Amino acid sequence: MATAANVYWDTYLKSKVSSKVRKSIRIDTLKKVLCLPVSHFDDHHSGELLTRMTNDNQAIGKACSDTMLSLIRNPILALSSFIYLLTINWKLAIICALVGPMTLLVGGGFGKVLRHNSQLLQHRVGGLTSVLQEILGSSQIFKPFGLEKKLLQTFTQNSDDVSKFEIRGGKIQASLSAAANAVGLLSFIVTFIVGAYFTASGSMTVGGLIAFIQLMNHLTWPFTGLASSWGELQQALGAADRIFKTMDERTEFTDIPTHKVNHEFTNMKVDGLSFGYTSSRSILNNVSFHVEAGQKIALVGPSGGGKTTIFKILLGLYEPSGGDIQINENNIRDMKLQELRGYFSFVPQENVMYSGTIRENIACGRLDASEEEIVAAAGDANALGFILELPEGFDTHMGEGGIRLSGGQKQRISIARALLRNAPVLLLDEATAALDNESERLVQKALERLMAGRTTIIIAHKLSTVQQADQIIVIQNGRVAEKGRHDELLQSEGLYHTLYKGIYSESHLKKGKPLYETFPL
């Protein structure tokens, strides 16, 4: 019974320690990841971060239970055995003790190789996870295009790469174990030969030699086991290196802050704004404009001109390389990020929906919102009708990325989220792009309610939707090509005139009327 109880508590306590270590590392890692700037996610695929929080985390947890206990228990067992063997024959005991340094040398040599291989393996696993994420999230593309075979080939190639490093790691681990056992066997043979000599010369009895040989296993076995545990520790350290690399990254915040909406807004001045994602590639060059409270400002121009980049800088996702932005006469460089972001509500072109209910996704706009405020926001966003038609209403689970909803429905959920946030400045990035006419009409009405009484900056390719804007700023190749009201820009016959006439003549005729007369801003 005592043995059974010992096995139970040994297994349970090791499992508990490992679990708590993994949980702590997972939470600390995610906390760090949530504080990383957007630029970090530009350079690192989410699959890589996912691997660090799963596979690497698992390896560290295992090392903190079984491996660490072995590294503590085995030396103690070996030392105790050595002391006991000294009482039988100190000369043979010293010969046996030589197995320790030899085993540690073997473990140290193979350990470095194992650690390096572990890092390379986990990097490949991260790539494999990234490919798998992309495949699983693109069923609506790979099925219509018949990409199953191509994606399988890509996944197989990455899987083969992972398998190669797994097999290599197995070879290294096997070589380490074999070398450690060879050292132990060599020690046994040498001890037996020397012991036989002592017995033949009469300095040691046959019974003493037999007792010594039986007991020396308690000295050699812990050292050979120590080599294997050392190899496992090196693999765990390789995983820890990857996690620590993430933990050492520069962050936006030292700790996750509490965000609050700033309701006071009088004006914003963008002066000489410049930015480049790399030092060799400039996206914005000397962009300047002024926004007064209550105005509707439109950013238009050819794709790739830098319009969305302006939004990213306003939201504090990137730091400008030149120029200044002032809100209420305060430079944003002097603001904390949560203060800066508290001025804005944002409706992106491609909406992000979280796995969970419709209620939870709308409440992302303000986490302390009441049920009445959530329902009101859904109503103002023209989303209440379709939500109530769903079997579970606001408790309907949206699926991964909101896959159970249409594009127009997701867009209206996003607008409801922005309404609930109730920030003074609204940023709209092509909020009606890629929608059918009926969805666009519903979304446009929701946007009208959202823009009412708010300062609004709109990115638009449908120029007919921004004709009533207080100021239209035309961005071309990262520069302000021209700015003014719709009529002024048409009269100047510049780039805006060219864009408007070209788009209008091609696609914006509807029964002899421009689209804005049918769906006014």
Coordinates of C-alpha atoms in Angstrom, one line a residue:
M1 CA 0.0 0.0 0.0
A2 CA 2.8 2.4 0.8
T3 CA 4.4 1.7 -2.6
A4 CA 1.0 2.3 -4.4
A5 CA 0.5 5.6 -2.4
N6 CA 4.1 6.7 -3.3
V7 CA 3.5 6.0 -7.0
Y8 CA 0.2 7.9 -6.9
W9 CA 1.6 11.0 -5.3
D10 CA 4.7 11.0 -7.4
T11 CA 2.7 10.8 -10.6
Y12 CA 0.1 13.3 -9.4
L13 CA 2.5 15.9 -8.1
K14 CA 4.7 15.8 -11.2
S15 CA 1.6 16.2 -13.4
K16 CA 0.3 19.1 -11.2
V17 CA 3.7 21.0 -11.3
S18 CA 4.0 20.5 -15.1
S19 CA 0.4 21.7 -15.6
K20 CA 0.9 24.8 -13.5
V21 CA 4.2 25.7 -15.2
R22 CA 2.6 25.3 -18.7
K23 CA -0.4 27.4 -17.7
S24 CA 1.8 30.2 -16.3
I25 CA 4.0 30.3 -19.4
R26 CA 0.9 30.2 -21.7
I27 CA -0.7 33.2 -19.9
D28 CA 2.6 35.2 -19.7
T29 CA 3.3 34.5 -23.4
L30 CA -0.1 35.6 -24.6
K31 CA 0.0 38.7 -22.3
K32 CA 3.3 39.6 -24.0
V33 CA 1.9 38.8 -27.5
L34 CA -1.1 41.1 -26.9
C35 CA 1.3 43.9 -26.1
L36 CA 3.4 43.4 -29.3
P37 CA 3.2 46.1 -32.0
V38 CA 1.5 45.3 -35.3
S39 CA 4.9 45.3 -37.0
H40 CA 5.8 42.1 -35.1
F41 CA 2.8 40.3 -36.7
D42 CA 3.9 41.6 -40.1
D43 CA 7.2 39.7 -39.7
H44 CA 6.0 36.6 -37.9
H45 CA 3.3 34.2 -39.0
S46 CA 0.6 33.4 -36.4
G47 CA 1.4 29.7 -36.8
E48 CA 4.9 30.4 -35.5
L49 CA 3.5 32.1 -32.4
L50 CA 1.0 29.3 -32.0
T51 CA 3.7 26.7 -32.0
R52 CA 5.6 28.6 -29.3
M53 CA 2.5 28.6 -27.1
T54 CA 1.7 24.9 -27.6
N55 CA 4.6 22.6 -28.6
D56 CA 7.4 24.7 -26.9
N57 CA 5.2 25.2 -23.9
Q58 CA 4.6 21.4 -23.6
A59 CA 8.3 20.7 -23.8
I60 CA 9.1 23.1 -21.0
G61 CA 6.3 21.7 -18.8
K62 CA 7.7 18.2 -19.2
A63 CA 11.2 19.4 -18.4
C64 CA 9.9 21.0 -15.2
S65 CA 8.5 17.7 -13.9
D66 CA 10.1 14.4 -15.1
T67 CA 13.4 15.8 -16.5
M68 CA 14.2 18.1 -13.6
L69 CA 13.4 15.4 -11.0
S70 CA 15.6 13.0 -12.8
L71 CA 18.5 15.5 -12.8
I72 CA 18.0 16.0 -9.1
R73 CA 17.3 12.4 -8.1
N74 CA 20.0 10.6 -10.1
P75 CA 23.0 12.6 -8.8
I76 CA 21.8 12.0 -5.2
L77 CA 21.3 8.3 -5.8
A78 CA 24.8 8.1 -7.5
L79 CA 26.5 9.9 -4.6
S80 CA 24.8 7.7 -2.0
S81 CA 25.8 4.6 -3.9
F82 CA 29.4 5.9 -4.2
I83 CA 29.7 6.5 -0.4
Y84 CA 28.4 3.0 0.3
L85 CA 30.8 1.4 -2.3
L86 CA 33.7 3.2 -0.6
T87 CA 33.1 1.1 2.5
I88 CA 33.5 -2.1 0.4
N89 CA 36.6 -1.1 -1.7
W90 CA 37.6 2.5 -2.1
K91 CA 39.8 1.8 -5.1
L92 CA 37.1 0.1 -7.2
A93 CA 34.6 2.9 -6.0
I94 CA 36.9 5.6 -7.5
I95 CA 37.1 3.6 -10.8
C96 CA 33.3 3.4 -11.0
A97 CA 33.0 7.1 -10.1
L98 CA 34.9 8.0 -13.3
V99 CA 31.8 7.1 -15.2
G100 CA 30.2 10.3 -14.0
P101 CA 32.6 12.8 -15.6
M102 CA 32.7 10.7 -18.8
T103 CA 28.9 10.6 -19.0
L104 CA 28.6 14.3 -18.4
L105 CA 31.1 15.0 -21.2
V106 CA 29.1 12.8 -23.6
G107 CA 25.9 14.5 -22.5
G108 CA 27.4 18.0 -22.9
G109 CA 28.6 17.3 -26.5
F110 CA 25.3 15.7 -27.7
G111 CA 23.2 18.2 -25.7
K112 CA 24.4 21.2 -27.8
V113 CA 23.4 19.4 -31.0
L114 CA 20.1 18.4 -29.5
R115 CA 19.3 21.9 -28.5
H116 CA 20.1 23.3 -31.9
N117 CA 18.1 20.6 -33.6
S118 CA 15.1 21.3 -31.3
Q119 CA 15.1 24.9 -32.3
L120 CA 15.2 24.0 -36.0
L121 CA 12.5 21.4 -35.5
Q122 CA 10.1 23.8 -33.7
H123 CA 10.7 26.4 -36.4
R124 CA 9.6 23.9 -39.0
V125 CA 6.6 22.9 -36.9
G126 CA 5.7 26.6 -36.8
G127 CA 5.8 26.6 -40.6
L128 CA 3.7 23.5 -40.8
T129 CA 1.1 25.0 -38.4
S130 CA 1.0 28.1 -40.5
V131 CA 0.2 26.1 -43.7
L132 CA -2.4 24.1 -41.8
Q133 CA -4.1 27.3 -40.5
E134 CA -4.2 28.7 -44.0
I135 CA -5.7 25.5 -45.4
L136 CA -8.4 25.1 -42.7
G137 CA -9.4 28.8 -43.0
S138 CA -9.8 28.8 -46.8
S139 CA -12.3 26.1 -47.6
Q140 CA -14.4 28.6 -49.6
I141 CA -11.5 29.2 -51.9
F142 CA -9.7 25.8 -52.3
K143 CA -12.9 23.9 -53.1
P144 CA -14.2 26.1 -55.9
F145 CA -10.7 26.4 -57.4
G146 CA -9.9 22.7 -57.0
L147 CA -6.7 23.3 -55.0
E148 CA -7.0 20.2 -52.8
K149 CA -4.1 18.4 -54.5
K150 CA -1.8 21.4 -54.5
L151 CA -2.5 22.2 -50.8
L152 CA -1.9 18.5 -49.9
Q153 CA 1.4 18.6 -51.8
T154 CA 2.4 21.8 -49.9
F155 CA 1.4 20.3 -46.6
T156 CA 3.2 17.1 -47.4
Q157 CA 6.4 18.9 -48.2
N158 CA 6.3 20.8 -44.9
S159 CA 5.4 17.6 -43.1
D160 CA 8.4 15.9 -44.7
D161 CA 10.6 18.7 -43.5
V162 CA 9.4 18.3 -39.9
S163 CA 9.8 14.6 -40.1
K164 CA 13.4 15.0 -41.2
F165 CA 14.3 17.0 -38.1
E166 CA 12.3 14.7 -35.9
I167 CA 14.2 11.7 -37.2
R168 CA 17.5 13.6 -36.8
G169 CA 16.6 14.4 -33.2
G170 CA 15.8 10.7 -32.6
K171 CA 19.2 9.7 -34.0
I172 CA 21.0 12.2 -31.8
Q173 CA 19.0 11.1 -28.7
A174 CA 19.7 7.4 -29.6
S175 CA 23.4 8.2 -30.1
L176 CA 23.5 9.9 -26.7
S177 CA 21.9 7.0 -25.0
A178 CA 24.1 4.5 -26.7
A179 CA 27.3 6.5 -25.8
A180 CA 26.2 6.8 -22.2
N181 CA 25.5 3.1 -22.0
A182 CA 28.8 2.3 -23.6
V183 CA 30.5 4.4 -20.9
G184 CA 28.6 2.5 -18.2
L185 CA 29.5 -0.9 -19.8
L186 CA 33.1 0.1 -20.1
S187 CA 33.2 1.1 -16.5
F188 CA 31.6 -2.3 -15.5
I189 CA 34.2 -4.2 -17.5
V190 CA 37.1 -2.3 -16.1
T191 CA 35.8 -2.6 -12.6
F192 CA 35.2 -6.4 -13.0
I193 CA 38.8 -6.9 -14.3
V194 CA 40.4 -4.9 -11.6
G195 CA 38.1 -6.5 -9.0
A196 CA 39.1 -10.0 -10.2
Y197 CA 42.7 -9.0 -9.9
F198 CA 42.1 -7.8 -6.3
T199 CA 40.3 -11.1 -5.6
A200 CA 43.1 -13.1 -7.1
S201 CA 45.7 -11.2 -5.1
G202 CA 43.8 -11.8 -1.9
S203 CA 43.0 -8.1 -1.1
M204 CA 39.3 -8.6 -1.7
T205 CA 37.0 -11.6 -1.1
V206 CA 34.8 -13.2 -3.8
G207 CA 31.7 -12.2 -1.8
G208 CA 32.9 -8.6 -1.6
L209 CA 33.4 -8.5 -5.4
I210 CA 30.0 -10.0 -6.1
A211 CA 28.4 -7.5 -3.6
F212 CA 30.3 -4.6 -5.2
I213 CA 29.3 -5.5 -8.8
Q214 CA 25.6 -5.8 -7.8
L215 CA 25.7 -2.5 -6.0
M216 CA 27.7 -0.6 -8.7
N217 CA 24.6 -0.6 -10.9
H218 CA 23.2 2.0 -8.5
L219 CA 26.1 4.2 -9.4
T220 CA 26.4 3.7 -13.1
W221 CA 22.7 3.6 -13.9
P222 CA 21.9 7.1 -12.5
F223 CA 24.8 8.5 -14.6
T224 CA 23.6 6.8 -17.8
G225 CA 20.1 8.0 -17.1
L226 CA 21.5 11.5 -16.3
A227 CA 22.8 11.7 -19.9
S228 CA 19.4 11.0 -21.3
S229 CA 17.7 13.5 -19.0
W230 CA 20.4 16.1 -19.9
G231 CA 19.5 15.6 -23.6
E232 CA 15.8 16.1 -22.8
L233 CA 16.6 19.2 -20.9
Q234 CA 18.6 20.6 -23.9
Q235 CA 15.6 20.1 -26.1
A236 CA 13.4 21.9 -23.5
L237 CA 16.0 24.7 -23.4
G238 CA 15.7 25.0 -27.2
A239 CA 12.0 25.5 -26.8
A240 CA 12.5 27.9 -23.9
D241 CA 14.9 30.0 -26.1
R242 CA 12.1 30.5 -28.7
I243 CA 9.6 31.6 -26.0
F244 CA 12.2 33.9 -24.4
K245 CA 12.8 35.4 -27.8
T246 CA 9.2 36.4 -27.9
M247 CA 9.2 37.6 -24.3
D248 CA 12.2 39.8 -25.1
E249 CA 10.5 41.6 -28.0
R250 CA 9.8 45.3 -27.8
T251 CA 6.2 45.9 -26.8
E252 CA 3.7 48.8 -27.1
F253 CA 2.8 48.5 -23.4
T254 CA 4.7 47.2 -20.4
D255 CA 1.3 45.7 -19.2
I256 CA -2.1 45.5 -20.8
P257 CA -3.8 48.9 -20.1
T258 CA -7.4 49.8 -19.6
H259 CA -8.8 51.6 -22.6
K260 CA -11.3 54.4 -22.3
V261 CA -13.0 56.4 -25.0
N262 CA -12.1 60.1 -25.2
H263 CA -15.3 62.1 -25.9
E264 CA -13.7 65.5 -26.3
F265 CA -12.6 66.2 -29.8
T266 CA -12.1 69.7 -31.4
N267 CA -9.7 69.2 -34.2
M268 CA -6.9 67.2 -35.7
K269 CA -3.9 68.4 -37.7
V270 CA -1.8 66.1 -39.8
D271 CA 1.4 68.0 -40.8
G272 CA 4.1 66.6 -43.2
L273 CA 3.3 63.0 -42.4
S274 CA 5.8 60.5 -43.8
F275 CA 6.2 56.8 -43.3
G276 CA 7.7 53.7 -44.9
Y277 CA 7.3 50.0 -43.8
T278 CA 11.0 49.7 -44.7
S279 CA 13.8 52.3 -44.9
S280 CA 14.1 51.7 -48.6
R281 CA 10.3 52.0 -49.4
S282 CA 8.4 55.1 -48.7
I283 CA 4.6 54.9 -48.5
L284 CA 3.7 58.4 -47.3
N285 CA 5.5 61.6 -48.2
N286 CA 4.7 64.9 -46.6
V287 CA 0.9 64.4 -46.2
S288 CA -0.9 67.2 -44.6
F289 CA -4.6 68.0 -43.9
H290 CA -6.8 69.4 -41.2
V291 CA -10.0 68.0 -39.6
E292 CA -12.5 70.0 -37.6
A293 CA -15.0 68.4 -35.2
G294 CA -18.1 67.3 -37.1
Q295 CA -16.6 67.3 -40.5
K296 CA -16.7 64.4 -43.0
I297 CA -13.3 64.0 -44.7
A298 CA -12.8 61.6 -47.6
L299 CA -9.5 60.0 -48.6
V300 CA -9.6 58.9 -52.3
G301 CA -7.2 57.9 -54.9
P302 CA -5.7 54.9 -56.7
S303 CA -5.1 51.7 -54.8
G304 CA -1.7 51.5 -53.0
G305 CA -1.5 55.2 -52.5
G306 CA -1.2 55.0 -48.7
K307 CA -4.8 55.8 -47.6
T308 CA -5.1 52.8 -45.3
T309 CA -1.6 53.4 -44.0
I310 CA -2.8 56.8 -42.7
F311 CA -5.5 55.1 -40.7
K312 CA -2.9 52.7 -39.2
I313 CA -0.8 55.6 -38.1
L314 CA -3.8 57.4 -36.6
L315 CA -4.7 54.3 -34.6
G316 CA -1.1 54.1 -33.3
L317 CA -0.4 50.8 -35.1
Y318 CA 2.7 52.3 -36.7
E319 CA 4.9 55.3 -35.7
P320 CA 5.4 57.9 -38.4
S321 CA 9.0 58.4 -39.6
G322 CA 8.4 62.1 -40.2
G323 CA 5.9 64.9 -39.6
D324 CA 3.4 65.4 -36.7
I325 CA -0.1 64.6 -35.9
Q326 CA -1.9 66.8 -33.3
I327 CA -5.3 66.1 -31.7
N328 CA -6.8 68.9 -29.7
E329 CA -3.4 70.7 -30.1
N330 CA -1.6 67.7 -28.4
N331 CA 1.0 65.8 -30.3
I332 CA 0.2 62.1 -30.5
R333 CA 3.8 61.3 -29.8
D334 CA 3.2 62.6 -26.3
M335 CA 0.1 60.5 -25.8
K336 CA -0.2 57.0 -24.4
L337 CA -1.5 54.6 -27.0
Q338 CA -4.7 53.9 -25.1
E339 CA -5.4 57.6 -25.0
L340 CA -4.8 58.0 -28.7
R341 CA -6.9 55.0 -29.7
G342 CA -9.6 56.3 -27.3
Y343 CA -10.5 59.0 -29.9
F344 CA -11.4 56.5 -32.7
S345 CA -14.0 54.0 -33.7
F346 CA -13.0 51.9 -36.7
V347 CA -15.0 50.0 -39.3
P348 CA -12.5 48.1 -41.5
Q349 CA -13.1 46.7 -45.0
E350 CA -12.4 43.1 -43.9
N351 CA -14.2 42.7 -40.5
V352 CA -12.7 40.5 -37.8
M353 CA -15.2 38.4 -35.9
Y354 CA -14.3 36.3 -32.9
S355 CA -15.6 32.9 -32.2
G356 CA -18.5 33.4 -29.8
T357 CA -21.9 34.8 -29.8
I358 CA -23.3 37.8 -31.7
R359 CA -23.8 39.5 -28.4
E360 CA -20.1 39.0 -27.4
N361 CA -18.9 40.4 -30.8
I362 CA -21.0 43.5 -30.5
A363 CA -20.0 44.0 -26.9
C364 CA -16.3 44.2 -28.1
G365 CA -17.1 47.9 -28.8
R366 CA -17.6 48.4 -25.0
L367 CA -17.2 45.5 -22.7
D368 CA -19.3 47.1 -19.9
A369 CA -22.3 47.8 -22.1
S370 CA -25.7 46.8 -20.9
E371 CA -28.1 44.4 -22.8
E372 CA -30.3 47.4 -23.7
E373 CA -27.3 49.3 -25.2
I374 CA -26.2 46.2 -27.2
V375 CA -29.7 45.7 -28.6
A376 CA -30.0 49.5 -29.4
A377 CA -26.6 49.4 -31.3
A378 CA -27.7 46.4 -33.3
G379 CA -31.0 48.2 -34.2
D380 CA -29.2 51.4 -35.3
A381 CA -26.8 49.2 -37.4
N382 CA -29.7 47.6 -39.2
A383 CA -28.7 44.2 -37.7
L384 CA -31.5 43.6 -35.3
G385 CA -33.9 42.2 -37.9
F386 CA -31.6 39.4 -39.1
I387 CA -30.4 38.7 -35.5
L388 CA -33.9 38.1 -34.2
E389 CA -34.7 35.8 -37.1
L390 CA -31.9 33.5 -36.0
P391 CA -33.0 30.6 -33.8
E392 CA -30.8 31.7 -30.8
G393 CA -30.9 35.4 -31.5
F394 CA -28.1 37.3 -29.8
D395 CA -26.8 34.0 -28.4
T396 CA -26.1 32.6 -31.9
H397 CA -22.6 31.4 -32.2
M398 CA -20.9 33.0 -35.3
G399 CA -18.4 30.2 -36.0
E400 CA -14.7 30.8 -36.7
G401 CA -14.3 34.3 -38.2
G402 CA -18.1 34.7 -38.3
I403 CA -18.4 32.1 -41.1
R404 CA -22.1 31.6 -40.4
L405 CA -22.9 35.2 -41.4
S406 CA -22.9 36.8 -44.8
G407 CA -20.5 39.7 -45.6
G408 CA -23.2 42.3 -45.2
Q409 CA -24.3 40.8 -41.8
K410 CA -20.8 40.8 -40.5
Q411 CA -20.4 44.4 -41.7
R412 CA -23.5 45.5 -39.8
I413 CA -22.2 43.7 -36.6
S414 CA -19.0 45.6 -37.1
I415 CA -21.0 48.9 -37.3
A416 CA -22.9 48.0 -34.2
R417 CA -19.6 47.4 -32.4
A418 CA -18.5 50.9 -33.5
L419 CA -21.8 52.5 -32.5
L420 CA -21.4 50.9 -29.1
R421 CA -17.9 52.3 -28.7
N422 CA -19.3 55.8 -29.3
A423 CA -15.9 57.5 -30.0
P424 CA -15.9 61.0 -31.4
V425 CA -13.9 60.2 -34.6
L426 CA -15.0 57.5 -37.0
L427 CA -12.7 55.8 -39.4
L428 CA -14.3 54.0 -42.3
D429 CA -12.1 51.9 -44.6
E430 CA -14.2 50.9 -47.7
A431 CA -17.0 49.9 -45.4
T432 CA -19.3 49.0 -48.3
A433 CA -16.8 47.3 -50.6
A434 CA -17.6 43.8 -52.0
L435 CA -21.3 44.0 -50.9
D436 CA -24.3 43.3 -53.1
N437 CA -26.7 46.1 -53.7
E438 CA -29.2 45.1 -51.0
S439 CA -26.5 44.7 -48.4
E440 CA -24.9 47.9 -49.4
R441 CA -28.1 49.8 -49.0
L442 CA -28.6 48.4 -45.5
V443 CA -25.0 49.0 -44.5
Q444 CA -25.1 52.6 -46.0
K445 CA -28.2 53.4 -43.9
A446 CA -26.4 52.1 -40.8
L447 CA -23.4 54.2 -41.6
E448 CA -25.5 57.3 -41.9
R449 CA -26.7 56.7 -38.3
L450 CA -23.2 56.0 -37.2
M451 CA -21.8 59.1 -38.8
A452 CA -24.5 61.4 -37.4
G453 CA -22.8 63.9 -35.1
R454 CA -19.4 62.4 -35.4
T455 CA -16.2 63.5 -37.1
T456 CA -15.7 61.0 -39.9
I457 CA -12.8 60.1 -42.1
I458 CA -13.7 57.8 -45.0
I459 CA -11.5 55.8 -47.4
A460 CA -13.6 55.3 -50.6
H461 CA -13.1 54.0 -54.1
K462 CA -16.7 54.7 -55.0
L463 CA -16.4 58.4 -55.5
S464 CA -20.1 58.9 -55.8
T465 CA -20.5 58.0 -52.1
V466 CA -18.3 60.9 -50.9
Q467 CA -19.6 63.9 -52.9
Q468 CA -21.1 65.5 -49.8
A469 CA -17.9 65.3 -47.8
D470 CA -16.6 68.6 -46.3
Q471 CA -13.2 67.9 -47.8
I472 CA -12.0 65.3 -50.3
I473 CA -8.2 64.6 -50.1
V474 CA -6.8 62.8 -53.2
I475 CA -3.8 60.6 -52.3
Q476 CA -1.5 59.5 -55.1
N477 CA 1.8 57.6 -54.6
G478 CA 1.9 58.6 -50.9
R479 CA 1.3 62.3 -51.6
V480 CA -1.6 64.7 -51.5
A481 CA -2.3 65.3 -55.1
E482 CA -5.2 67.7 -54.5
K483 CA -7.9 68.5 -51.9
G484 CA -11.1 70.4 -51.8
R485 CA -14.9 69.9 -52.1
H486 CA -16.4 67.8 -54.9
D487 CA -17.4 70.7 -57.1
E488 CA -14.1 72.4 -56.7
L489 CA -12.1 69.3 -57.6
L490 CA -14.2 68.7 -60.7
Q491 CA -13.7 72.2 -61.8
S492 CA -9.9 72.0 -61.4
E493 CA -9.9 69.0 -63.8
G494 CA -7.1 67.2 -62.0
L495 CA -6.7 63.6 -60.9
Y496 CA -10.0 63.6 -59.0
H497 CA -11.8 64.8 -62.2
T498 CA -10.2 62.0 -64.1
L499 CA -11.0 59.3 -61.5
Y500 CA -14.6 60.5 -61.1
K501 CA -15.4 60.8 -64.8
G502 CA -13.8 57.4 -65.5
I503 CA -15.6 55.6 -62.7
Y504 CA -18.9 57.4 -63.3
S505 CA -19.0 56.6 -67.0
E506 CA -18.1 52.9 -66.5
S507 CA -20.1 51.7 -63.5
H508 CA -22.0 54.4 -61.7
L509 CA -24.9 55.0 -64.0
K510 CA -28.2 53.8 -62.7
K511 CA -31.3 54.8 -64.7
G512 CA -29.5 58.0 -65.6
K513 CA -28.7 58.9 -62.0
P514 CA -25.4 58.7 -60.1
L515 CA -25.3 56.2 -57.3
Y516 CA -25.2 58.8 -54.6
E517 CA -28.7 60.1 -55.5
T518 CA -30.0 56.6 -55.0
F519 CA -28.0 55.9 -51.8
P520 CA -27.0 59.4 -50.5
L521 CA -24.2 59.7 -47.9

